[in-house]
Coordinates of C-alpha atoms and ligand atoms in Angstrom, one line a residue:
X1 CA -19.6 41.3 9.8
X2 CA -17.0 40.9 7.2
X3 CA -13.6 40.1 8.6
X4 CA -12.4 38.6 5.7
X5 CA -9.5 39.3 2.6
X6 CA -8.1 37.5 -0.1
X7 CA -4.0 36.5 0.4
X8 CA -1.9 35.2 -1.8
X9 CA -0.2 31.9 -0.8
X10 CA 3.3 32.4 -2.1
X11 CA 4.0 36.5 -1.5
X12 CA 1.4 37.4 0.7
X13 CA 0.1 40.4 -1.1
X14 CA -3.9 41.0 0.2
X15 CA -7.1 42.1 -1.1
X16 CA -10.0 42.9 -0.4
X17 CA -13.2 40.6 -1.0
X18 CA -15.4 43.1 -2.9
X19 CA -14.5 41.9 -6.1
X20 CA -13.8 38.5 -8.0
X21 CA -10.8 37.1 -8.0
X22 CA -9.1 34.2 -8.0
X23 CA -5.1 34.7 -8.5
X24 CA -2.7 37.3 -7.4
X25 CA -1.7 40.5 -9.5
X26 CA 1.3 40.4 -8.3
X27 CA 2.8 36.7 -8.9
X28 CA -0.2 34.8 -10.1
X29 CA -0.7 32.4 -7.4
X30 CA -3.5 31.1 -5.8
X31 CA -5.4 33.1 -2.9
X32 CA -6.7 32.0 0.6
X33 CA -9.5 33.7 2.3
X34 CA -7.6 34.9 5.7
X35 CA -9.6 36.6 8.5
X36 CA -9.1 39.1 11.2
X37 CA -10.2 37.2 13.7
X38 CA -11.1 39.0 16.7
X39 CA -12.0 37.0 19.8
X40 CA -12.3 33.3 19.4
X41 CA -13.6 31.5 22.3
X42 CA -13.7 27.6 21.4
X43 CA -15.8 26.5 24.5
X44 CA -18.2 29.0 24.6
X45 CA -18.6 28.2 20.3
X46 CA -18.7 24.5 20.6
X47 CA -21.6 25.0 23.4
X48 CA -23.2 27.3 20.6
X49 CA -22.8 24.8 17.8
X50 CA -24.1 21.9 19.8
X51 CA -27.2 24.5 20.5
X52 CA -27.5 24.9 17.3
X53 CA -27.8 20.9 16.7
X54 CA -31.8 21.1 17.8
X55 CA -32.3 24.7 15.6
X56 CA -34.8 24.4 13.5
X57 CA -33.4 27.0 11.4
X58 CA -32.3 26.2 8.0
X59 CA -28.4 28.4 8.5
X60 CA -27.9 26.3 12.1
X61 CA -29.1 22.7 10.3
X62 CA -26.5 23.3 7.4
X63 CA -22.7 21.4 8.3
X64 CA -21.5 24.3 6.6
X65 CA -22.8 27.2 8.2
X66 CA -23.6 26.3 11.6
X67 CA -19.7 26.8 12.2
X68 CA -20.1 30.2 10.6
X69 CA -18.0 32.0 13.7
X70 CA -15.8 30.4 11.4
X71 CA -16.6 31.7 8.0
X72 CA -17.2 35.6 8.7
X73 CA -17.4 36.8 5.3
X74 CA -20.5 38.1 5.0
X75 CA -22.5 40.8 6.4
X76 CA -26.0 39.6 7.1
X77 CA -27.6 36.1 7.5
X78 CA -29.9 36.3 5.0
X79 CA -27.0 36.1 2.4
X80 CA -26.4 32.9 3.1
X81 CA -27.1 29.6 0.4
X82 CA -28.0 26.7 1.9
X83 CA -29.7 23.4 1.1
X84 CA -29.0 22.5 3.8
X85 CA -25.7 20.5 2.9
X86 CA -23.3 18.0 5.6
X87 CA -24.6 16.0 8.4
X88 CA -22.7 13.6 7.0
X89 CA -22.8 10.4 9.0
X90 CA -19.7 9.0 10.7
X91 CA -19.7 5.0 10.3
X92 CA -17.8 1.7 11.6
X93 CA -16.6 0.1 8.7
X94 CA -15.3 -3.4 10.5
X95 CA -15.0 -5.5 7.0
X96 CA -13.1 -2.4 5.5
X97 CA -10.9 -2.0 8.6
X98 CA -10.1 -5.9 8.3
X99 CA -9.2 -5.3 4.6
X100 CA -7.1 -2.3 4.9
X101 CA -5.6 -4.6 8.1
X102 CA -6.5 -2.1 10.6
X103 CA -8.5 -3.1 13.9
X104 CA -10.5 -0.2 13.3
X105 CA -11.8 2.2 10.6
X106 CA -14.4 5.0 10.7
X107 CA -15.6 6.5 7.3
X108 CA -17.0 10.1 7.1
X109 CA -19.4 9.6 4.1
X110 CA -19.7 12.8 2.6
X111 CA -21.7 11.2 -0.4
X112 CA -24.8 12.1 1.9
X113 CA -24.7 15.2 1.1
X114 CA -27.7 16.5 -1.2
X115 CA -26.2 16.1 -4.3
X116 CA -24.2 12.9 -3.0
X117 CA -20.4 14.9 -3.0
X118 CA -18.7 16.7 -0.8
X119 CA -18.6 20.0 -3.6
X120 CA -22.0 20.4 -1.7
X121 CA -20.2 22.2 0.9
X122 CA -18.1 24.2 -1.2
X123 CA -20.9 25.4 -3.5
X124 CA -22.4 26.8 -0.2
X125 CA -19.8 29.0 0.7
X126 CA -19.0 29.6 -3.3
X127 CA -22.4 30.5 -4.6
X128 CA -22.9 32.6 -0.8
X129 CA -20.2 34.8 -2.0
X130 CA -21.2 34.9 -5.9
X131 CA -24.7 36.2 -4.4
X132 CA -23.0 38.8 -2.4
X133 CA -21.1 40.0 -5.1
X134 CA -24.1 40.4 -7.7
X135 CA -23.7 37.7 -9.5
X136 CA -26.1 36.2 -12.1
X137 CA -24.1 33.2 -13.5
X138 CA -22.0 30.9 -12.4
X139 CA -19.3 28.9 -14.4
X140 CA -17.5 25.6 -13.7
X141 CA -15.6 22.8 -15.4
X142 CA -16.0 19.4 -13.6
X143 CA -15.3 15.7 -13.8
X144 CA -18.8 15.4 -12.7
X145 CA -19.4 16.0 -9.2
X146 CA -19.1 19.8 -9.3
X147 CA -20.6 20.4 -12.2
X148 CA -23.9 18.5 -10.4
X149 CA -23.4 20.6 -7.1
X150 CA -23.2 23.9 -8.9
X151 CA -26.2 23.3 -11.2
X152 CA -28.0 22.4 -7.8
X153 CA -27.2 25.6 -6.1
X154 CA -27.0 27.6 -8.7
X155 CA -30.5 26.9 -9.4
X156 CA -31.5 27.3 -5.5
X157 CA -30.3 30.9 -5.6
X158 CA -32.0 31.9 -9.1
X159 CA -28.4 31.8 -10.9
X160 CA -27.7 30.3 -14.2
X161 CA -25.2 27.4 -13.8
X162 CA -23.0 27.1 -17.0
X163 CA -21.0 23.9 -16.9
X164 CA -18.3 22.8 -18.9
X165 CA -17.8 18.5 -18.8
X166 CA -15.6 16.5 -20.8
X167 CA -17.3 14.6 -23.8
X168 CA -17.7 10.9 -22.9
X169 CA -15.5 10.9 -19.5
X170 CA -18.5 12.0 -17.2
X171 CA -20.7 9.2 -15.6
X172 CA -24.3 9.5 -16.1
X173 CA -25.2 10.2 -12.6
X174 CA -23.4 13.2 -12.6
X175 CA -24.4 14.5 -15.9
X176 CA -28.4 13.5 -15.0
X177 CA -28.3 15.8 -12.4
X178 CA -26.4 18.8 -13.9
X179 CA -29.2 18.8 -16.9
X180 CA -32.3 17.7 -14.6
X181 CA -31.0 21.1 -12.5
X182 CA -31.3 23.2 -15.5
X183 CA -27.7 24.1 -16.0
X184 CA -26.3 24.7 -19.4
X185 CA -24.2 21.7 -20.2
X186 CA -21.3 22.2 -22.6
X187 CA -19.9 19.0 -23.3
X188 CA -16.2 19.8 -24.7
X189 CA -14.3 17.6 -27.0
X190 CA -11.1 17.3 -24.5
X191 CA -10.4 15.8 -20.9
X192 CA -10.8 17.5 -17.7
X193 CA -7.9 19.5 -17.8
X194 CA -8.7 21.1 -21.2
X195 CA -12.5 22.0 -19.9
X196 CA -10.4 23.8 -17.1
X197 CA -8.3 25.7 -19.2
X198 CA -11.2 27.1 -21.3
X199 CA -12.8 28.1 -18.9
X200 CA -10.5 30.2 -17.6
X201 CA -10.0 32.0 -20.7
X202 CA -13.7 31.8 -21.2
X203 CA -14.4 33.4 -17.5
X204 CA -11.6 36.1 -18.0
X205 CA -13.3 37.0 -21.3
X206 CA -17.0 37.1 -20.3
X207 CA -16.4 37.9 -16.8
X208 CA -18.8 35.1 -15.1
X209 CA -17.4 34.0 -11.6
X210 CA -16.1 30.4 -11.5
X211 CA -16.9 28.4 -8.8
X212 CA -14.0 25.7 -9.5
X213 CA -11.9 25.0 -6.2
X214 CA -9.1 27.8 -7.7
X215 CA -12.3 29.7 -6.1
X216 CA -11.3 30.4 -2.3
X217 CA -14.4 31.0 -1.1
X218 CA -15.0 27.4 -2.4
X219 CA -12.3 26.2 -0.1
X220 CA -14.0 27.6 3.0
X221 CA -17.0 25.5 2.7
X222 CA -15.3 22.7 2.2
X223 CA -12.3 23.2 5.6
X224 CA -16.3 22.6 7.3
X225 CA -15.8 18.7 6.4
X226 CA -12.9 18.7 9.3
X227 CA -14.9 20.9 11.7
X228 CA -17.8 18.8 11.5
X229 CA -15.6 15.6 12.0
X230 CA -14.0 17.2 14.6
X231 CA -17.5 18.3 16.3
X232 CA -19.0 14.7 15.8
X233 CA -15.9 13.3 17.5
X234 CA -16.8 15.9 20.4
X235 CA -13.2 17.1 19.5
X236 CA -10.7 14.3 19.6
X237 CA -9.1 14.5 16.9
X238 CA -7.7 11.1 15.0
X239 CA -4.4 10.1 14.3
X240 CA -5.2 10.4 10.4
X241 CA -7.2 11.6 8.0
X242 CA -7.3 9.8 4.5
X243 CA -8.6 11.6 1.3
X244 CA -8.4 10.9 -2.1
X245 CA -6.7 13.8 -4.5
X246 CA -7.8 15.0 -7.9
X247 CA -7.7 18.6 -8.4
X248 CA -7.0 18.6 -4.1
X249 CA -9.0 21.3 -3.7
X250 CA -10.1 19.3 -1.2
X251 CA -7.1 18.2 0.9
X252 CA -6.5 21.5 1.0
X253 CA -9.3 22.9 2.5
X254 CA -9.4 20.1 5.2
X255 CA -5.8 20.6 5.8
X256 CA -6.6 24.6 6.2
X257 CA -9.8 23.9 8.6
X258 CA -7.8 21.8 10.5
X259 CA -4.9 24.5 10.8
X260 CA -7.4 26.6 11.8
X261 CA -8.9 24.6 14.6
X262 CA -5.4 23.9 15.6
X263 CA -4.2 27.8 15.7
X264 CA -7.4 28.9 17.4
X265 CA -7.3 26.3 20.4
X266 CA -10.2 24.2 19.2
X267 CA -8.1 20.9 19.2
X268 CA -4.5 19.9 20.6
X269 CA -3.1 18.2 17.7
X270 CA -3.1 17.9 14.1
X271 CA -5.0 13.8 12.6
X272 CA -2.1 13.5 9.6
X273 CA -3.6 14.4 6.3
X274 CA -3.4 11.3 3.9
X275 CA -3.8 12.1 0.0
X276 CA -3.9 9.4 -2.4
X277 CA -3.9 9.3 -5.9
X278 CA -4.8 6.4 -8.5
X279 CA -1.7 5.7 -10.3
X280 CA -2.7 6.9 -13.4
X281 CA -3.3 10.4 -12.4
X282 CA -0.5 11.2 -9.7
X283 CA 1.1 14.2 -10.3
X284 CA 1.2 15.5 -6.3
X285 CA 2.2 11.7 -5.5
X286 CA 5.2 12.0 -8.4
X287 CA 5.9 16.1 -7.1
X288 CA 6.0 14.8 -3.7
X289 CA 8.4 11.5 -4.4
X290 CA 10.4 13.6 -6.9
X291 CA 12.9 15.1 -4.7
X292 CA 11.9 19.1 -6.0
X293 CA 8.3 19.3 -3.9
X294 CA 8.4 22.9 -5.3
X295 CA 7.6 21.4 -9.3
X296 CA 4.6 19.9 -10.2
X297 CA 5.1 17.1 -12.4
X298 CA 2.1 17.0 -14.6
X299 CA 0.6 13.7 -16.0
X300 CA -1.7 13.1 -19.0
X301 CA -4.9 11.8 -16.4
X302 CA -5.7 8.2 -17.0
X303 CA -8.0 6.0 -14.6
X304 CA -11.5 5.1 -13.9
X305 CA -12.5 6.6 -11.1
X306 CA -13.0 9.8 -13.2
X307 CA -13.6 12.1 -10.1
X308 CA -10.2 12.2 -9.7
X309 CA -8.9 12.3 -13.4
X310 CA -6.7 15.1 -12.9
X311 CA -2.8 15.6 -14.4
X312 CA -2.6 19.6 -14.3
X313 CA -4.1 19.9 -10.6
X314 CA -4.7 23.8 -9.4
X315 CA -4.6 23.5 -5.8
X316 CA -1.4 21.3 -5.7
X317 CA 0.5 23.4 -3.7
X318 CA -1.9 24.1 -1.2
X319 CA -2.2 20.4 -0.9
X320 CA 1.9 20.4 -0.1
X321 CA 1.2 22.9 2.4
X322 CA -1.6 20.8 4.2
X323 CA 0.2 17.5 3.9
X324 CA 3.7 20.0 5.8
X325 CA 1.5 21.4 8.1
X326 CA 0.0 17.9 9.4
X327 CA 2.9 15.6 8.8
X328 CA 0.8 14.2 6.5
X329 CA 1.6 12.1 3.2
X330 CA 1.0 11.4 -0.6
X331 CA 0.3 8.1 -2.0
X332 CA -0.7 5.8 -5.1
X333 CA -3.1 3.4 -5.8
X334 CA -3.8 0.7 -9.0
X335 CA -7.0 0.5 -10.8
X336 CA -7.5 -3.3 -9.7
X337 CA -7.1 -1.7 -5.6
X338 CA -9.8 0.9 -5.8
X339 CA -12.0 -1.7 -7.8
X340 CA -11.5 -4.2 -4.9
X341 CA -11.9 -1.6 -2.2
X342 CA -14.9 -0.6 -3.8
X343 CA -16.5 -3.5 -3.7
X344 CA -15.6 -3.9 0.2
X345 CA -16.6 -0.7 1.4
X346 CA -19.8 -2.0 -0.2
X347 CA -19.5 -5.1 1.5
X348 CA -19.6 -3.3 4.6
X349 CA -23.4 -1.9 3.7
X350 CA -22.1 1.5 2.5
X351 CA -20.8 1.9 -0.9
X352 CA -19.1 4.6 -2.8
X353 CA -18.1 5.5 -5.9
X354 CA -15.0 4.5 -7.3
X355 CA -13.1 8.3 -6.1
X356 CA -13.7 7.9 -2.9
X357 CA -12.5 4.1 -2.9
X358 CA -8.9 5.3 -3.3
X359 CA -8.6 6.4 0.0
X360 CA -9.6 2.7 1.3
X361 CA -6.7 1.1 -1.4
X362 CA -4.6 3.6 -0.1
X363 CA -4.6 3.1 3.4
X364 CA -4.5 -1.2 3.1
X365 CA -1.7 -0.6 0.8
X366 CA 0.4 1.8 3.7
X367 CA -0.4 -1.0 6.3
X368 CA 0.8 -3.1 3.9
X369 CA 4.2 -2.0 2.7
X370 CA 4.5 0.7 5.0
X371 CA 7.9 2.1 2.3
X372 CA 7.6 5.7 2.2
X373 CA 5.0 5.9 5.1
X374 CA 3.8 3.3 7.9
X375 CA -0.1 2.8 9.0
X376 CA 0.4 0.8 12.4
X377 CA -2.7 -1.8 13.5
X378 CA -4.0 0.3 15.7
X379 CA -3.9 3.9 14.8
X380 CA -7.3 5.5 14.8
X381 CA -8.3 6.2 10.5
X382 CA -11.2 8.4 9.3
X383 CA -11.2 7.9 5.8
X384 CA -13.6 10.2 4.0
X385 CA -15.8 8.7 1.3
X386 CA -16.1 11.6 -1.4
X387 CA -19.0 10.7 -3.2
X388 CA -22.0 8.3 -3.5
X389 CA -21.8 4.8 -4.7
X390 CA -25.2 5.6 -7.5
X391 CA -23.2 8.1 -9.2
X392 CA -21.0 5.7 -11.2
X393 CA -23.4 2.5 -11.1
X394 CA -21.9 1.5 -14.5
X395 CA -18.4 0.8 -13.0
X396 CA -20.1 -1.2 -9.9
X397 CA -22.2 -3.5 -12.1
X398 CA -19.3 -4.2 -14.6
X399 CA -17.2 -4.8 -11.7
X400 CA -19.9 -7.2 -10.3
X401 CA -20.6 -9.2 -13.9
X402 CA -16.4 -9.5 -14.5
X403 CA -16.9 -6.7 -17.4
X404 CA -14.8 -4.2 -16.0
X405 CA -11.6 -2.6 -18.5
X406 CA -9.4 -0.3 -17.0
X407 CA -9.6 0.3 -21.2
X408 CA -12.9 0.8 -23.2
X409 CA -14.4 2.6 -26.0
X410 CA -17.9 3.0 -26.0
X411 CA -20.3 3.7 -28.7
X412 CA -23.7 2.3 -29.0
X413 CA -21.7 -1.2 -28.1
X414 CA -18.4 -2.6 -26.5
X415 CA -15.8 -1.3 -29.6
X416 CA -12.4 -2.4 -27.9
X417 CA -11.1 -3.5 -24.4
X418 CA -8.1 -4.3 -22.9
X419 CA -6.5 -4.7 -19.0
X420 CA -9.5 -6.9 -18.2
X421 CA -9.9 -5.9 -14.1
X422 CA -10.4 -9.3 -11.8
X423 CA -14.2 -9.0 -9.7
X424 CA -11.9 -10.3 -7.1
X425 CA -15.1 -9.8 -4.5
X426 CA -17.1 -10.0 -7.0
X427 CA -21.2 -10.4 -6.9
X428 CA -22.3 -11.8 -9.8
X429 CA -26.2 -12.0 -10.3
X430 CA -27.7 -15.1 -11.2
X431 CA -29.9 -15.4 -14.2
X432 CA -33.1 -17.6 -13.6
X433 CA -35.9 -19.3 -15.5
X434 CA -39.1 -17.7 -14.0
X435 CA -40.0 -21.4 -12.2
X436 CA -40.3 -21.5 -8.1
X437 CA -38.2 -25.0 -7.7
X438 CA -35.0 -23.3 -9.6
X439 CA -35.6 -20.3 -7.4
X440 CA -35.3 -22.0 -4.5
X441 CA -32.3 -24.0 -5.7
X442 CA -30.1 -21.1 -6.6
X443 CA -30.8 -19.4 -3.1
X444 CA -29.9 -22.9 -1.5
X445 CA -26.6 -23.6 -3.9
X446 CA -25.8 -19.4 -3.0
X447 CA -26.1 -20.5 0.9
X448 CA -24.3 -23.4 0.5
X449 CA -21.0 -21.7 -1.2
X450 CA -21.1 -19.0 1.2
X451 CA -21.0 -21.5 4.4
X452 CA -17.9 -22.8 2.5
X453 CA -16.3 -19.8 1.6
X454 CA -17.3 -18.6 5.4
X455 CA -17.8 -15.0 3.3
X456 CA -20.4 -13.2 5.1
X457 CA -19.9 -12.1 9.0
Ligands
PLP501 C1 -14.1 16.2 -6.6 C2 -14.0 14.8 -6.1 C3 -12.8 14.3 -5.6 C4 -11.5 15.0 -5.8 O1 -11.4 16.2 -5.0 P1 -10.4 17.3 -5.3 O2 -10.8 18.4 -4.5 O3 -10.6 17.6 -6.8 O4 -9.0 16.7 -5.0 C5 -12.8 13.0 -5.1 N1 -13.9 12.2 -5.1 C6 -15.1 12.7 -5.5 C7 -16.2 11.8 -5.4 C8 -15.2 14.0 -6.0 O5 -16.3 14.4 -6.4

């Protein structure tokens, strides 16, 4: 049964969900899917979702959907999209902990998820809803990930996925899979934030629903990502959740799941939400830090780990309200941090892409300096890891052969670089003559520098 309407986040006005929309007539602000929620009983649903862990069925497999008590907006079962996306594994990271200075760290690596982001769950809930309303096409502009997830889903329900990328700032991971899925790839002479615009002017023109995280319904599937945390921790919640923010979509729907789990008796008390930023594209970090949290200040997006290469972010007040709700915070990281807690995380036997790697510099870099905000030793982390270390393999590898610029234009070859980053952990291959004896003698010399260096362990 549908229990479910559209409210604005600033004045409250509601609607109802048989239409598209994404802002309020009213005052133009963004919209949350609220729900009259009838009669909630958490233990009798946590003894139905861990039922529902040995279903066979496709809806009860699905991270998203098998907390669907949670996500009544729909009227029938068989409306439901899914892969089935989340099972995301839950991993001890002891070298990243040891970095970040922490005795312990857990990582939630949503990069498992069938298209190897988290917008998997988002697109589940988002292209549900565009299938309930009619729809035939779905639109998005994306740094990469979402623009891979939608063309995925899009083409699972018989949709046409229309994508809008910017030219020469999406890896080649993400783009492979948006044009293997069959989307329509518009490649637009801009940056993120000018594919977003266009697209808004291009959706309100044509009338195609957007499945970008201004998209509520989007949100819902990803709030999941801290129910399914929650569930796999059998429901004791951590003392902190780290995240990294781009458009913070994201941190907001995590920081509304977890309100939700909070308000309807599910856990006792809120993990802090954790955003961080790199420092080249931190406008919540700057809103936050600026004295006036009510004023975004918007940046001109510069940094590597393109995922989150936002200035102009939609959801950033959402994300303020998340980071109020939990006691949370807003931080910054360098391009030489991520780099280096990259390569760590990899270390560890789990990898990432460069995105998700913020959340690790963020964290060491609170232990650290602990100024605006203090990580102790030994509070329990979950940091999540947003997306899949083969997505950007170009990054790793530079970082790994010392030929990684925060700075580069590429054409056929190198044209410029500057800001040279240091492979501070780096792994550099070793080029051999095809002869056994020289084999053996670079494994032994490898060996050899490692006992030294006492690296590995
Ligand atoms: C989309 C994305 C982010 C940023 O999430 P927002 O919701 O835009 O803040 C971070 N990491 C990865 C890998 C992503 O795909």
């Amino acid at each position: 049964m549908n229990r479910a309407s559209l409210r604005c986040i600033t004045c409250a006005a509601t609607y109802p969900t048989t239409q598209p929309r994404y802002h309020c007539d009213q005052c133009g602000d963004l919209l949350d899917v609220t729900y009259d929620w009838g009669a909630i009983d958490p233990e009798r649903l946590k003894r139905l979702w861990n039922e529902r862990l040995q279903s066979p069925r496709p809806i009860d497999r699905s991270g998203v959907w098998r907390y669907r008590e949670l996500l009544p907006f729909y009227e029938d079962e068989s409306q439901l999209v899914t892969y089935p996306e989340g099972n995301t594994p839950l991993l001890d990271a002891p070298r990243t902990a040891a970095y970040c200075g922490l005795n312990r760290l857990t990582v939630k690596h949503l990069g498992f998820n069938p298209t190897g982001s988290f917008k998997d769950h988002g697109m589940a809930t988002g292209v549900t809803e565009g299938k309930i309303l009619g729809m035939t096409a779905v639109l998005c502009a994306s740094t990469g990930n979402t623009s891979a997830s939608m063309a995925a889903y899009a083409a699972r329900a018989g949709m046409l996925g229309i994508v809008l990328v910017p030219d020469g700032q999406i890896t080649f991971g993400k783009l492979s899979q948006a044009l293997d899925y069959g989307a329509l790839t518009l490649m637009v002479e801009g940056d993120f934030d000018d594919a977003q615009e266009l697209m808004r002017e291009v959706a309100e023109e044509i009338g195609i629903y957007v499945l970008n995280s201004i998209n509520p319904f989007r949100l819902e599937g990803q709030k999941t990502i801290a129910i399914e945390l929650l569930h796999q921790r059998n429901w004791s919640p951590p003392d902190r959740i780290v995240v990294p923010g781009g458009n913070l979509g994201n941190s907001s729907a995590i920081g509304k799941g977890l309100k939700e789990l909070y308000d309807l008796g599910f856990i006792d008390r809120l993990p802090r939400l954790t955003i961080v930023q790199a420092s080249g594209a931190d406008p919540l970090y700057r809103t936050i830090t600026s004295g006036d949290p009510t004023r975004l200040i918007t940046v001109h997006a510069k940094t590597l780990a393109t995922a989150i290469k936002i200035g102009r972010p939609v959801s950033w007040k959402k994300a303020m309200r998340a980071v109020e709700w939990t006691n949370g915070w807003v931080t910054e990281v360098s391009e030489q941090a991520i780099a280096d807690a990259k390569a760590i995380v990899g270390r560890d036997g789990i990898g990432c892409e460069p995105a998700s790697a913020a959340a690790i510099a963020g964290i060491a870099s609170l232990v650290e300096q602990g100024t605006d905000e203090v990580v102790s030793r030994d509070e329990d982390v979950v940091a999540l890891l947003t997306g899949h270390l083969l997505k950007d393999p170009d990054y790793t590898v530079r970082y790994h052969v010392g030929e990684l610029y925060e700075e580069f234009v590429t054409e056929t070859r190198v044209l410029q670089c500057s800001n040279p980053i240091r492979g501070t952990f780096a792994n550099m291959p070793i080029r051999v003559p095809s002869d056994k004896q020289r084999i053996i003698a670079a494994i032994e010399g490898f060996r050899r520098s490692e006992a030294l260096t006492g690296r590995r362990g």
